[in-house]
GROMACS .gro file of C-alpha atoms in nm:
model
  154
    1UNK     CA    1  20.765   8.144  -9.368
    2UNK     CA    2  20.597   7.825  -9.479
    3UNK     CA    3  20.690   7.464  -9.425
    4UNK     CA    4  20.581   7.106  -9.468
    5UNK     CA    5  20.633   6.827  -9.218
    6UNK     CA    6  20.630   6.481  -9.377
    7UNK     CA    7  20.639   6.166  -9.166
    8UNK     CA    8  20.923   5.930  -9.259
    9UNK     CA    9  20.918   5.997  -9.636
   10UNK     CA   10  21.141   6.228  -9.838
   11UNK     CA   11  20.900   6.446 -10.040
   12UNK     CA   12  21.160   6.605 -10.273
   13UNK     CA   13  21.081   6.394 -10.580
   14UNK     CA   14  20.704   6.415 -10.527
   15UNK     CA   15  20.734   6.795 -10.509
   16UNK     CA   16  20.943   6.809 -10.827
   17UNK     CA   17  21.243   6.967 -10.653
   18UNK     CA   18  21.594   6.987 -10.798
   19UNK     CA   19  21.877   6.939 -10.546
   20UNK     CA   20  22.149   7.205 -10.538
   21UNK     CA   21  22.365   7.094 -10.244
   22UNK     CA   22  22.401   7.090  -9.868
   23UNK     CA   23  22.449   7.383  -9.629
   24UNK     CA   24  22.435   7.451  -9.256
   25UNK     CA   25  22.100   7.535  -9.094
   26UNK     CA   26  22.147   7.915  -9.072
   27UNK     CA   27  22.260   7.949  -9.436
   28UNK     CA   28  21.973   7.725  -9.546
   29UNK     CA   29  21.714   7.926  -9.356
   30UNK     CA   30  21.849   8.248  -9.509
   31UNK     CA   31  21.818   8.097  -9.859
   32UNK     CA   32  21.467   7.967  -9.789
   33UNK     CA   33  21.352   8.295  -9.637
   34UNK     CA   34  21.509   8.547  -9.874
   35UNK     CA   35  21.461   8.372 -10.209
   36UNK     CA   36  21.132   8.275 -10.365
   37UNK     CA   37  21.260   7.975 -10.561
   38UNK     CA   38  21.464   7.787 -10.300
   39UNK     CA   39  21.352   7.546 -10.031
   40UNK     CA   40  21.548   7.351  -9.776
   41UNK     CA   41  21.489   6.992  -9.670
   42UNK     CA   42  21.602   6.853  -9.337
   43UNK     CA   43  21.713   6.502  -9.262
   44UNK     CA   44  21.462   6.317  -9.040
   45UNK     CA   45  21.403   6.503  -8.713
   46UNK     CA   46  21.210   6.291  -8.464
   47UNK     CA   47  21.064   6.095  -8.758
   48UNK     CA   48  20.969   6.406  -8.961
   49UNK     CA   49  21.130   6.559  -9.271
   50UNK     CA   50  21.075   6.933  -9.298
   51UNK     CA   51  21.060   7.133  -9.621
   52UNK     CA   52  21.086   7.508  -9.561
   53UNK     CA   53  21.071   7.805  -9.792
   54UNK     CA   54  20.890   8.119  -9.899
   55UNK     CA   55  20.825   7.939 -10.229
   56UNK     CA   56  20.563   7.734 -10.039
   57UNK     CA   57  20.371   8.055  -9.964
   58UNK     CA   58  20.346   8.139 -10.334
   59UNK     CA   59  20.273   7.788 -10.453
   60UNK     CA   60  20.099   7.619 -10.161
   61UNK     CA   61  20.129   7.241 -10.183
   62UNK     CA   62  19.829   7.008 -10.190
   63UNK     CA   63  19.876   6.832  -9.857
   64UNK     CA   64  19.596   6.586  -9.926
   65UNK     CA   65  19.738   6.482 -10.263
   66UNK     CA   66  20.094   6.469 -10.131
   67UNK     CA   67  19.992   6.257  -9.833
   68UNK     CA   68  19.813   6.015 -10.068
   69UNK     CA   69  20.111   5.999 -10.307
   70UNK     CA   70  20.355   5.933 -10.022
   71UNK     CA   71  20.117   5.712  -9.818
   72UNK     CA   72  20.194   5.903  -9.501
   73UNK     CA   73  20.101   6.205  -9.292
   74UNK     CA   74  20.176   6.550  -9.435
   75UNK     CA   75  20.133   6.880  -9.255
   76UNK     CA   76  20.153   7.235  -9.388
   77UNK     CA   77  20.217   7.549  -9.186
   78UNK     CA   78  20.252   7.911  -9.291
   79UNK     CA   79  20.275   8.247  -9.129
   80UNK     CA   80  20.297   8.596  -9.275
   81UNK     CA   81  20.283   8.866  -9.008
   82UNK     CA   82  20.267   9.154  -9.257
   83UNK     CA   83  19.958   9.014  -9.430
   84UNK     CA   84  19.822   8.863  -9.106
   85UNK     CA   85  19.780   8.521  -9.269
   86UNK     CA   86  19.825   8.205  -9.061
   87UNK     CA   87  19.756   7.847  -9.173
   88UNK     CA   88  19.794   7.488  -9.071
   89UNK     CA   89  19.672   7.170  -9.238
   90UNK     CA   90  19.706   6.802  -9.162
   91UNK     CA   91  19.637   6.512  -9.398
   92UNK     CA   92  19.699   6.142  -9.359
   93UNK     CA   93  19.712   5.903  -9.656
   94UNK     CA   94  19.487   6.122  -9.869
   95UNK     CA   95  19.240   6.229  -9.599
   96UNK     CA   96  19.234   6.593  -9.486
   97UNK     CA   97  19.201   6.576  -9.106
   98UNK     CA   98  19.232   6.941  -9.009
   99UNK     CA   99  19.261   7.273  -9.186
  100UNK     CA  100  19.276   7.617  -9.030
  101UNK     CA  101  19.332   7.954  -9.195
  102UNK     CA  102  19.311   8.303  -9.049
  103UNK     CA  103  19.340   8.597  -9.285
  104UNK     CA  104  19.289   8.945  -9.139
  105UNK     CA  105  19.091   8.782  -8.857
  106UNK     CA  106  18.859   8.590  -9.093
  107UNK     CA  107  18.860   8.219  -9.003
  108UNK     CA  108  18.819   7.928  -9.245
  109UNK     CA  109  18.849   7.583  -9.096
  110UNK     CA  110  18.767   7.216  -9.136
  111UNK     CA  111  18.767   6.968  -8.851
  112UNK     CA  112  18.755   7.007  -8.476
  113UNK     CA  113  18.983   7.245  -8.289
  114UNK     CA  114  19.217   7.082  -8.039
  115UNK     CA  115  19.242   7.206  -7.681
  116UNK     CA  116  19.557   7.392  -7.782
  117UNK     CA  117  19.379   7.561  -8.073
  118UNK     CA  118  19.082   7.656  -7.854
  119UNK     CA  119  19.325   7.829  -7.617
  120UNK     CA  120  19.421   8.073  -7.900
  121UNK     CA  121  19.070   8.213  -7.946
  122UNK     CA  122  19.002   8.364  -8.288
  123UNK     CA  123  19.310   8.589  -8.299
  124UNK     CA  124  19.608   8.374  -8.388
  125UNK     CA  125  19.968   8.476  -8.450
  126UNK     CA  126  20.303   8.341  -8.562
  127UNK     CA  127  20.370   8.181  -8.225
  128UNK     CA  128  20.044   7.986  -8.244
  129UNK     CA  129  20.148   7.835  -8.579
  130UNK     CA  130  20.471   7.715  -8.418
  131UNK     CA  131  20.285   7.578  -8.115
  132UNK     CA  132  20.059   7.368  -8.340
  133UNK     CA  133  20.364   7.244  -8.531
  134UNK     CA  134  20.533   7.144  -8.204
  135UNK     CA  135  20.222   6.955  -8.094
  136UNK     CA  136  20.169   6.775  -8.426
  137UNK     CA  137  20.528   6.712  -8.535
  138UNK     CA  138  20.832   6.945  -8.514
  139UNK     CA  139  20.861   7.321  -8.468
  140UNK     CA  140  21.135   7.429  -8.711
  141UNK     CA  141  21.234   7.699  -8.463
  142UNK     CA  142  21.387   7.421  -8.251
  143UNK     CA  143  21.588   7.262  -8.534
  144UNK     CA  144  21.957   7.313  -8.613
  145UNK     CA  145  22.078   7.050  -8.861
  146UNK     CA  146  22.257   7.056  -9.197
  147UNK     CA  147  22.001   7.080  -9.477
  148UNK     CA  148  21.980   7.010  -9.848
  149UNK     CA  149  21.895   7.308 -10.069
  150UNK     CA  150  21.659   7.263 -10.364
  151UNK     CA  151  21.527   7.472 -10.646
  152UNK     CA  152  21.149   7.477 -10.643
  153UNK     CA  153  21.139   7.563 -11.015
  154UNK     CA  154  21.092   7.266 -11.243
   0.00000   0.00000   0.00000
């Protein structure tokens, strides 16, 4: 799965999404996970709006550009156990503050590791992605709210 966390700004228009309607959390997660052209958008959760969907794995958003366009903080997280690919990025108002990617154990990163990140070592997993999300903003695994469904195709 992949998701964005956007502080206090609805990113739907900036991402070029087309709204399709509202559904409950479980139905939305199923749509986001099992289709490659649907994403779900939460209402604000602790000041963060989440955008979730497999479409974000295929067409990874530019967090730096999006954070500049929205004048806020934008975070990106992704995890694919089968391919052993794990990522997190954090940008604020056009400045990339932190970027981490692990693909088959190969690490690519920018910025200093936090104490939490140092505790992972070099072998990260899906749980680590969620732990970083929880520390920075919101772990979507703890959310259960109605969501809006969007088409990611323009």
